[in-house]
Short mmCIF file of C-alpha atoms in Angstrom, two decimals:
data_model
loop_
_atom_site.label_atom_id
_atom_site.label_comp_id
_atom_site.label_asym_id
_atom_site.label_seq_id
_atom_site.Cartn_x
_atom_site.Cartn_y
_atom_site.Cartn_z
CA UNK A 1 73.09 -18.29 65.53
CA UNK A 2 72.53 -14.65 66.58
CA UNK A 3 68.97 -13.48 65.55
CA UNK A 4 69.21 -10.00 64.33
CA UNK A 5 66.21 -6.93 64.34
CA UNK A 6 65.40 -7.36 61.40
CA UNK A 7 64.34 -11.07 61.38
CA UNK A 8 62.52 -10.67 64.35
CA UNK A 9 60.17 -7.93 62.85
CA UNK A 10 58.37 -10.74 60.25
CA UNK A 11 55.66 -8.80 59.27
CA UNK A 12 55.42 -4.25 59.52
CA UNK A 13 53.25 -1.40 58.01
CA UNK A 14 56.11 1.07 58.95
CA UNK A 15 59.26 0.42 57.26
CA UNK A 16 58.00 3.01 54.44
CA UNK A 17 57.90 0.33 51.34
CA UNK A 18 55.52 0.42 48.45
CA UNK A 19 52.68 -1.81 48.83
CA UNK A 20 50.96 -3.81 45.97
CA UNK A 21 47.64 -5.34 46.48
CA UNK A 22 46.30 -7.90 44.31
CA UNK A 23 42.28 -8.47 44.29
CA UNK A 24 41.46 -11.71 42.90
CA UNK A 25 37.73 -12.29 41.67
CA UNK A 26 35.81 -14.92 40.68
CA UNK A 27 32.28 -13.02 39.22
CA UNK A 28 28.63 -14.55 38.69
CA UNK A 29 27.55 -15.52 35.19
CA UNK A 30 26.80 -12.57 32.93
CA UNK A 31 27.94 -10.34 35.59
CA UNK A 32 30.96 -8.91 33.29
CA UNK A 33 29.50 -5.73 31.95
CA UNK A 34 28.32 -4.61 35.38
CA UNK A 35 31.48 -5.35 36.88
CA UNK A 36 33.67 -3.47 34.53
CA UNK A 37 30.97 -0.31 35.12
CA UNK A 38 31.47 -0.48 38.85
CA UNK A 39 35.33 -0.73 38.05
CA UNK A 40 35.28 2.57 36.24
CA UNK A 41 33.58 4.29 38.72
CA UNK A 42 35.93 2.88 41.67
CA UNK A 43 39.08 4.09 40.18
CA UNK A 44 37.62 7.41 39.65
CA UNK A 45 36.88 7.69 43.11
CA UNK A 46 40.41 6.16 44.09
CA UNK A 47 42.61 8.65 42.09
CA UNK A 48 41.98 10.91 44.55
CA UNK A 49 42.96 9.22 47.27
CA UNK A 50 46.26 10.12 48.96
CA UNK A 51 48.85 7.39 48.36
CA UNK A 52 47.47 5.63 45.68
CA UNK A 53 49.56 5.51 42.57
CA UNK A 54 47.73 3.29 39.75
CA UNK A 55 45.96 0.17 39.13
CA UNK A 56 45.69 -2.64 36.58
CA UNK A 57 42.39 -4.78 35.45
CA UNK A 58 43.31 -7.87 34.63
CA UNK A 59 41.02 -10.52 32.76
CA UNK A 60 41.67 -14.29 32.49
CA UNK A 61 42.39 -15.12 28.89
CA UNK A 62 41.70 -18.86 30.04
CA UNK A 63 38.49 -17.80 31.94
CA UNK A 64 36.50 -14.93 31.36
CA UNK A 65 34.33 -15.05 34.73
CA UNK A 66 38.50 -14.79 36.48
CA UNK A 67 39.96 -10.78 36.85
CA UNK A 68 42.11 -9.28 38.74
CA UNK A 69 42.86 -5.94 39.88
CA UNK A 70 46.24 -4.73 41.17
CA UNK A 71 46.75 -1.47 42.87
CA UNK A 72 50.04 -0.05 43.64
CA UNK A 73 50.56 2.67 46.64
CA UNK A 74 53.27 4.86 48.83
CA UNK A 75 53.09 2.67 51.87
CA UNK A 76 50.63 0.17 53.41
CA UNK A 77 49.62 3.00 56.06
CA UNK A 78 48.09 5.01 53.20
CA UNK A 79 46.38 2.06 51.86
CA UNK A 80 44.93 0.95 55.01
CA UNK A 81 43.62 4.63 55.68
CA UNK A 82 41.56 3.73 52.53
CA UNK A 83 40.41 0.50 52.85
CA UNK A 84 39.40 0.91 56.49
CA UNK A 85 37.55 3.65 55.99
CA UNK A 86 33.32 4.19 55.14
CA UNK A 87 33.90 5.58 51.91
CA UNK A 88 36.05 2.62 50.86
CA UNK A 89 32.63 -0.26 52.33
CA UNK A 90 30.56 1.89 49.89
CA UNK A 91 33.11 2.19 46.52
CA UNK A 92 33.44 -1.34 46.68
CA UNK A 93 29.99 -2.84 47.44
CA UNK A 94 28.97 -2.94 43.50
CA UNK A 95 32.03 -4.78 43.05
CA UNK A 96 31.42 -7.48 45.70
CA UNK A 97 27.68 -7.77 44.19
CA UNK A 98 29.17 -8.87 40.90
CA UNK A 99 31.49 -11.51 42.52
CA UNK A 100 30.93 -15.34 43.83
CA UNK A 101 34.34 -14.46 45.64
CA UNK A 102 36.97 -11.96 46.36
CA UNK A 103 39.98 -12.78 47.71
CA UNK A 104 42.81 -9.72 48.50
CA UNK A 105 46.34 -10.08 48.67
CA UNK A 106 48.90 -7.64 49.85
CA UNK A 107 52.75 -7.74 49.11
CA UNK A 108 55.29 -4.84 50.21
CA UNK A 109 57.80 -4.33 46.76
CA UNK A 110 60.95 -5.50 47.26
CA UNK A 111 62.62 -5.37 44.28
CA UNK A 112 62.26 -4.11 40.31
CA UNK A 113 63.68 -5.37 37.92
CA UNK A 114 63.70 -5.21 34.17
CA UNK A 115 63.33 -3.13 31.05
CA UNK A 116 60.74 -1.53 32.85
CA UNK A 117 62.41 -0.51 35.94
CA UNK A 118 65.75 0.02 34.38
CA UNK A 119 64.81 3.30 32.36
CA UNK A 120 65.29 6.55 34.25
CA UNK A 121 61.47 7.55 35.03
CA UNK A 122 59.92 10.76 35.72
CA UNK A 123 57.34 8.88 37.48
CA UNK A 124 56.91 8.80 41.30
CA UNK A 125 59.06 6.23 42.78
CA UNK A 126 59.05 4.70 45.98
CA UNK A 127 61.15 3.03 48.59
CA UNK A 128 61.61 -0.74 48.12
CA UNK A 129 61.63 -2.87 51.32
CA UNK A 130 65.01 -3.09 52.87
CA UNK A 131 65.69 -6.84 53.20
CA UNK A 132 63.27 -10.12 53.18
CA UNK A 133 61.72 -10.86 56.33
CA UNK A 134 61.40 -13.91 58.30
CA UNK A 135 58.31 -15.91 58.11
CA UNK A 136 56.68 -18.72 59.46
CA UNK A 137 53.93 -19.22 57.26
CA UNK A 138 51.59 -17.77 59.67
CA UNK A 139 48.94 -14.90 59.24
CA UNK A 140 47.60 -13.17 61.77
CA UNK A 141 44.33 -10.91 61.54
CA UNK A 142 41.41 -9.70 64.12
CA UNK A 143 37.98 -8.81 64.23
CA UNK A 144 36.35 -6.09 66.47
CA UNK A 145 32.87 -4.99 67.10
CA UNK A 146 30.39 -3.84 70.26
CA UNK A 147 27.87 -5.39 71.77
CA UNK A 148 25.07 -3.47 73.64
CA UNK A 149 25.82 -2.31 77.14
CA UNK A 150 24.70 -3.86 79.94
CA UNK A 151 24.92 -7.72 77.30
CA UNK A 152 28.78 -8.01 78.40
CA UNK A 153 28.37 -11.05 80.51
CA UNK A 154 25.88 -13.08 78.60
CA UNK A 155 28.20 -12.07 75.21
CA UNK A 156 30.97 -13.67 77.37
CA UNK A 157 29.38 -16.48 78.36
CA UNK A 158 28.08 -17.47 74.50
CA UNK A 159 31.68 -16.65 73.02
CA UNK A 160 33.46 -19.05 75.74
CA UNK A 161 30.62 -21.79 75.57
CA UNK A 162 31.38 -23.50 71.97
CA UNK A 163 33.45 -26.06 70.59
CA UNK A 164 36.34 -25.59 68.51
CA UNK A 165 36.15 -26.18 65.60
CA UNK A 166 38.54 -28.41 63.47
CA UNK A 167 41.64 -27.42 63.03
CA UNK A 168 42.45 -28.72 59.78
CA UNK A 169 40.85 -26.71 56.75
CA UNK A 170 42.93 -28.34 53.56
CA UNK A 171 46.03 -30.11 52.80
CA UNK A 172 47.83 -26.21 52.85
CA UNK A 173 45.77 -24.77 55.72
CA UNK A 174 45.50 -24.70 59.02
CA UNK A 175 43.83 -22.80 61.88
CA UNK A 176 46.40 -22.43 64.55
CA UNK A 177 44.62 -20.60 67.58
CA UNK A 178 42.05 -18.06 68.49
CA UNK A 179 41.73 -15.91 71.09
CA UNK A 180 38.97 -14.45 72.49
CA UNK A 181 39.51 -10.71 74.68
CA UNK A 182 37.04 -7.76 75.83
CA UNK A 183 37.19 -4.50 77.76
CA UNK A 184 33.89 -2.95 78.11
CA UNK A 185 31.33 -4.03 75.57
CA UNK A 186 34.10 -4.05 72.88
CA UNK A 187 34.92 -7.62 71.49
CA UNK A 188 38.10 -8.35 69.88
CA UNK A 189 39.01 -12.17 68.23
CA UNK A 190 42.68 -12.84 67.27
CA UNK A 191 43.44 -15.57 64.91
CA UNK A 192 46.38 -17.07 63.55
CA UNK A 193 46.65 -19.27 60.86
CA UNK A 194 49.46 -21.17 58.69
CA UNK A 195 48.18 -21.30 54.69
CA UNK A 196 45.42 -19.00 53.07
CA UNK A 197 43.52 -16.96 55.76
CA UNK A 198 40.45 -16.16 53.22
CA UNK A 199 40.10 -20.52 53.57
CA UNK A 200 40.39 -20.90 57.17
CA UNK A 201 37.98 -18.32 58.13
CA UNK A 202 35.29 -19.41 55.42
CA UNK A 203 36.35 -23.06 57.00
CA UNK A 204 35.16 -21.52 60.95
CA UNK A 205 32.28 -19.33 59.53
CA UNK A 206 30.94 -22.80 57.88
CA UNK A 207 30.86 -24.96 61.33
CA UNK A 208 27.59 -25.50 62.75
CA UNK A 209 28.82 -24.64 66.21
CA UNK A 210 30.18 -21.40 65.06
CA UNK A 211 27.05 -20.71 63.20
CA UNK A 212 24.48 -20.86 66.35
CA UNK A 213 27.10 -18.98 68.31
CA UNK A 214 27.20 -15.96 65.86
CA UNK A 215 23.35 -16.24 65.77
CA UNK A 216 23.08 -16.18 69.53
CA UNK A 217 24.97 -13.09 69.79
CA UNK A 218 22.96 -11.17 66.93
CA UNK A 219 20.78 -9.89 68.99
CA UNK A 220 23.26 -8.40 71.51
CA UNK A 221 25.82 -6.52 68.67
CA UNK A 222 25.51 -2.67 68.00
CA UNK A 223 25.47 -2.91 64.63
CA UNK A 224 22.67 -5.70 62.81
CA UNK A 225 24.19 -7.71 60.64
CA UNK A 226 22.72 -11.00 58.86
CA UNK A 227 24.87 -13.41 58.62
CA UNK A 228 22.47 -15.66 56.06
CA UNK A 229 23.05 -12.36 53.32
CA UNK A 230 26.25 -12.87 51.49
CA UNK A 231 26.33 -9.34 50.81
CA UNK A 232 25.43 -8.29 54.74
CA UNK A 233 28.07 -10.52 55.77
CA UNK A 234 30.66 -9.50 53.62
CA UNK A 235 29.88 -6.14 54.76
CA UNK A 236 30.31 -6.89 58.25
CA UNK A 237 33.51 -8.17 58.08
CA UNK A 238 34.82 -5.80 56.26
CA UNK A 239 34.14 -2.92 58.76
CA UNK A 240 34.95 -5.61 61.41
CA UNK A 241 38.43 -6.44 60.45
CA UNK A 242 41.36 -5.01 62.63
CA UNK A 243 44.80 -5.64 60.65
CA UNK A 244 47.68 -6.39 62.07
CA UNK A 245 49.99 -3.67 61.00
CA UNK A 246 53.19 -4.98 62.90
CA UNK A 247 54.46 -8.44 64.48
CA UNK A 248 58.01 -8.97 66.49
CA UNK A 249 58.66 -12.79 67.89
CA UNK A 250 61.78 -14.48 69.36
CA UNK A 251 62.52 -17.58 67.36
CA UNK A 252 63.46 -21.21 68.16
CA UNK A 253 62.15 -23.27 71.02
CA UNK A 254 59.43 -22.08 72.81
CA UNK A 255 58.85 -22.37 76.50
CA UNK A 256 56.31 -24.39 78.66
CA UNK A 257 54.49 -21.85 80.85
CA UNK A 258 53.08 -18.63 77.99
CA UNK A 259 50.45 -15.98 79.02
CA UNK A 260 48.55 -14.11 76.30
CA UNK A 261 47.66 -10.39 76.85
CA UNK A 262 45.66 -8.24 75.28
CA UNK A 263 45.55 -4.12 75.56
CA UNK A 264 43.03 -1.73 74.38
CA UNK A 265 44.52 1.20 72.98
CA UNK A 266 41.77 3.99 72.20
CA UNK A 267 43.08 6.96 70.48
CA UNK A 268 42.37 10.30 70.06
CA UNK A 269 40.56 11.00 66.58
CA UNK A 270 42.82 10.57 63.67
CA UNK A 271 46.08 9.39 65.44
CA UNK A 272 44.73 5.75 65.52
CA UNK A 273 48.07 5.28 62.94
CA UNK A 274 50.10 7.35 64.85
CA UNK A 275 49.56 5.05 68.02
CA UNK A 276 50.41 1.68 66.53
CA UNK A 277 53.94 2.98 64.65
CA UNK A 278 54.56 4.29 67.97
CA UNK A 279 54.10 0.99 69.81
CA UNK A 280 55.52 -0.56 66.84
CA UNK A 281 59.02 1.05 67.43
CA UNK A 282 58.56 0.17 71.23
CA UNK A 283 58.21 -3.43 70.24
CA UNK A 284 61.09 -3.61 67.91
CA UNK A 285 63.84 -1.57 70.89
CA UNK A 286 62.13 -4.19 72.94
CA UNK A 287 63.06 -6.70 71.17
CA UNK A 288 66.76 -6.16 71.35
CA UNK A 289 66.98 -7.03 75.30
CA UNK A 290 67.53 -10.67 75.64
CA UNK A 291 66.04 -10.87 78.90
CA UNK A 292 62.72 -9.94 77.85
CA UNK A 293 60.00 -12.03 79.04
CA UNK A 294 57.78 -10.97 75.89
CA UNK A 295 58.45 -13.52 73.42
CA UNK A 296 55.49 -12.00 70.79
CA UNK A 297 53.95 -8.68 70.10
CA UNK A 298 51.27 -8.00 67.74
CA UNK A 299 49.78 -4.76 66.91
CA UNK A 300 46.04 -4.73 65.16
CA UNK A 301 44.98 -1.43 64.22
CA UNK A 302 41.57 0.33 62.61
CA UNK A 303 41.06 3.60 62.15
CA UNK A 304 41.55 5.17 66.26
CA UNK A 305 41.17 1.37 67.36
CA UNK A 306 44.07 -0.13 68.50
CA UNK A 307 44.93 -3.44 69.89
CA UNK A 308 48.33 -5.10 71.33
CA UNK A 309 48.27 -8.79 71.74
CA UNK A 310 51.49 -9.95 73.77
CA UNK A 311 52.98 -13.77 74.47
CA UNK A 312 54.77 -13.30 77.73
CA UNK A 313 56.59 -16.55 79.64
CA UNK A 314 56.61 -16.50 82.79
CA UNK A 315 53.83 -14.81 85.88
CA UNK A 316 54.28 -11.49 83.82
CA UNK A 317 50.30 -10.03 85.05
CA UNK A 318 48.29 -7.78 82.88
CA UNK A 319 50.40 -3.93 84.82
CA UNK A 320 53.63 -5.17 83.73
CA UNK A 321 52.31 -6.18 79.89
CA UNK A 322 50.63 -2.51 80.09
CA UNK A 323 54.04 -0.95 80.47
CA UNK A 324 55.86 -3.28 78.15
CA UNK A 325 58.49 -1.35 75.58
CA UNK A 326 58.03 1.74 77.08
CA UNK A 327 60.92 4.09 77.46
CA UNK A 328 60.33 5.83 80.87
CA UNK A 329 58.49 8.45 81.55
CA UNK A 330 58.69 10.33 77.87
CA UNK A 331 57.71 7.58 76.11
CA UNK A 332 54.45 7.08 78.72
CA UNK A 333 53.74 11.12 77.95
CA UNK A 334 53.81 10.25 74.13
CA UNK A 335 51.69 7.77 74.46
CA UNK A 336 49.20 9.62 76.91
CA UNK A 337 49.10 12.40 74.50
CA UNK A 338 47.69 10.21 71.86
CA UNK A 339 45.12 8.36 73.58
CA UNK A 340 42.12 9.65 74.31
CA UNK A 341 41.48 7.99 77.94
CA UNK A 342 44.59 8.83 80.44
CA UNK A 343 43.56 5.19 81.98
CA UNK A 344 44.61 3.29 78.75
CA UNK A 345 45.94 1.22 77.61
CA UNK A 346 43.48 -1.01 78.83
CA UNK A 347 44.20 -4.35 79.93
CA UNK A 348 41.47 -6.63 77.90
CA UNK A 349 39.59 -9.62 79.94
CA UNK A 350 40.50 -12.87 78.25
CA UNK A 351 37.34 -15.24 77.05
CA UNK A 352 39.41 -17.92 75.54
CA UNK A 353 42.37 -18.81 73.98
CA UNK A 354 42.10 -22.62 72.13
CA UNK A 355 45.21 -23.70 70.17
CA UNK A 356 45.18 -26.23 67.54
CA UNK A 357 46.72 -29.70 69.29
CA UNK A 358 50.18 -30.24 67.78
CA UNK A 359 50.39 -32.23 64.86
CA UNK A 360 51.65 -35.93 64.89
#
């Protein structure tokens, strides 16, 4: 069978569809009344924001401590503008205070239908994702942060020293690989796992051996963090996640021989977005050339922070992955007019790259 574009795209921020996001929350004992303050303060502060349409608050009928809040927006580029940024790490830190977990979901809209939808409505409404996508059941998501300069090597060394951990979280769960890049004193961890991504990296956070490597590097990381502070932590990750905004992959059989790249893609300030839909359609006119030796592409992307993770078979070396999916010379001077360093992209040093062993 033929695999078209579109089901080798299995996961994009670009394709212009409304995004819902689902917040699931599980909230301390006697923690209610302050949670539905800090509620109507957040959605004050979020009517503003450009993009955002509405939201629901939901409560359990079967368990009060159990709500929900569902937010509906334009596109997921708009959201993630929002949810990357400072202001969003500060609306939502009374919320997190009020919860023994949080657990966000996010779903581009499809379809509508019902009474609802089938009325003629004055009402904004937005474009529905073209087609379903094809999945694997994996989810793919990155962390970034900076270590001192001058701590690069020793950083290295702790980060490539530990043991993996196991691979199995839960019957539905499973971590599936990490990998490990830098480029300067900028770290950047890939993961990919098959089931709930919220259990698999509570699962790796939990390990002992992951535990004494995260406290060897504390002292090392720009920004302080304690790890042992629920709330510190949370905070942390938040500003240290880097989405992935956009995956293509060639499906079926894999082969033997697979090299993992990494590029660092600094932008210019503001046009962080602008940088990853550009690679984006790169990857996807890529894509259509059988002969391609990139069998993977996945684009991570926080505010002017952007990252390209490719699976290349073959010898392919780190100048050929830096030039991947672009269209001559104009689509280099696009590129170069968005970045803010006319050396990137940056090829990224790889640390490690574990995969889970195949299952029996």
């Amino acid at each position: 069978m033929t695999t078209t574009q579109s089901e080798r795209v299995s996961q994009s921020a670009f394709d212009g569809s409304m995004l819902r996001v689902v917040l699931l929350m599980d909230l301390h004992e006697g923690a209610q009344q302050r949670f539905f303050e800090a509620y109507e303060r957040l959605r004050h502060d979020i009517a503003s924001v450009p993009g955002h349409l509405g939201d629901q608050l939901c409560q359990s009928f079967e368990n009060p401590s159990q709500w929900l809040i569902t937010s509906e927006w334009e596109s997921a580029p708009q959201y993630l503008a929002w949810v990357n940024s400072e202001a969003h790490a500060e609306q939502v830190r009374p919320l997190g205070a009020c919860a023994r977990s949080m657990r966000p979901l996010k779903f581009t809209v499809l379809r509508e239908t019902g009474r609802r939808y089938d009325a003629p409505r004055a009402a904004f409404r937005g474009r529905l994702q073209e087609g379903p996508r094809l999945g694997e059941g994996v989810v793919r998501h990155a962390l970034t942060f900076t270590v001192k300069p001058g701590s690069e090597a020793k950083v290295a060394e702790i980060l490539s020293s530990y043991s993996s951990p196991a691979a199995r979280v839960d019957d539905h769960t499973r971590l599936l690989r990490t990998s490990l890049f830098m480029h300067g004193n900028r770290v950047v961890r890939a993961v990919e796992v098959q089931g709930d991504l919220t259990a698999a990296l509570r699962h790796v956070s939990e390990q002992p051996e992951v535990r004494a490597v995260e406290q060897a590097i504390n002292p090392y990381l720009e920004q302080d963090r304690d790890l042992s502070d629920p709330e510190s932590a949370r905070m942390f990750f938040m500003r240290a996640g880097l989405p992935a905004v956009h995956h293509v992959e060639a499906h079926g059989p894999q082969p033997d021989r697979i090299t993992r790249h990494a590029l660092f893609y600094p932008a210019k300030p503001g046009c962080g977005p602008l940088v990853a839909r550009f690679l984006a359609r790169q990857d996807e006119a890529a894509a259509k050339i059988p002969t391609s030796p990139v069998l993977s592409s996945s684009i991570f992307q926080r505010d002017d922070v952007v990252v390209r993770l490719l699976d290349v078979t073959g010898p392919a070396d780190g100048r050929f992955a830096g030039s991947f999916g672009l269209d001559g010379p104009r689509g280099t001077a696009v590129l170069e007019r968005l970045l803010a360093d006319a050396q990137a992209p940056h090829p990224m040093d790889p640390i490690t790259d574990r995969r889970a062993p195949a299952q029996p």
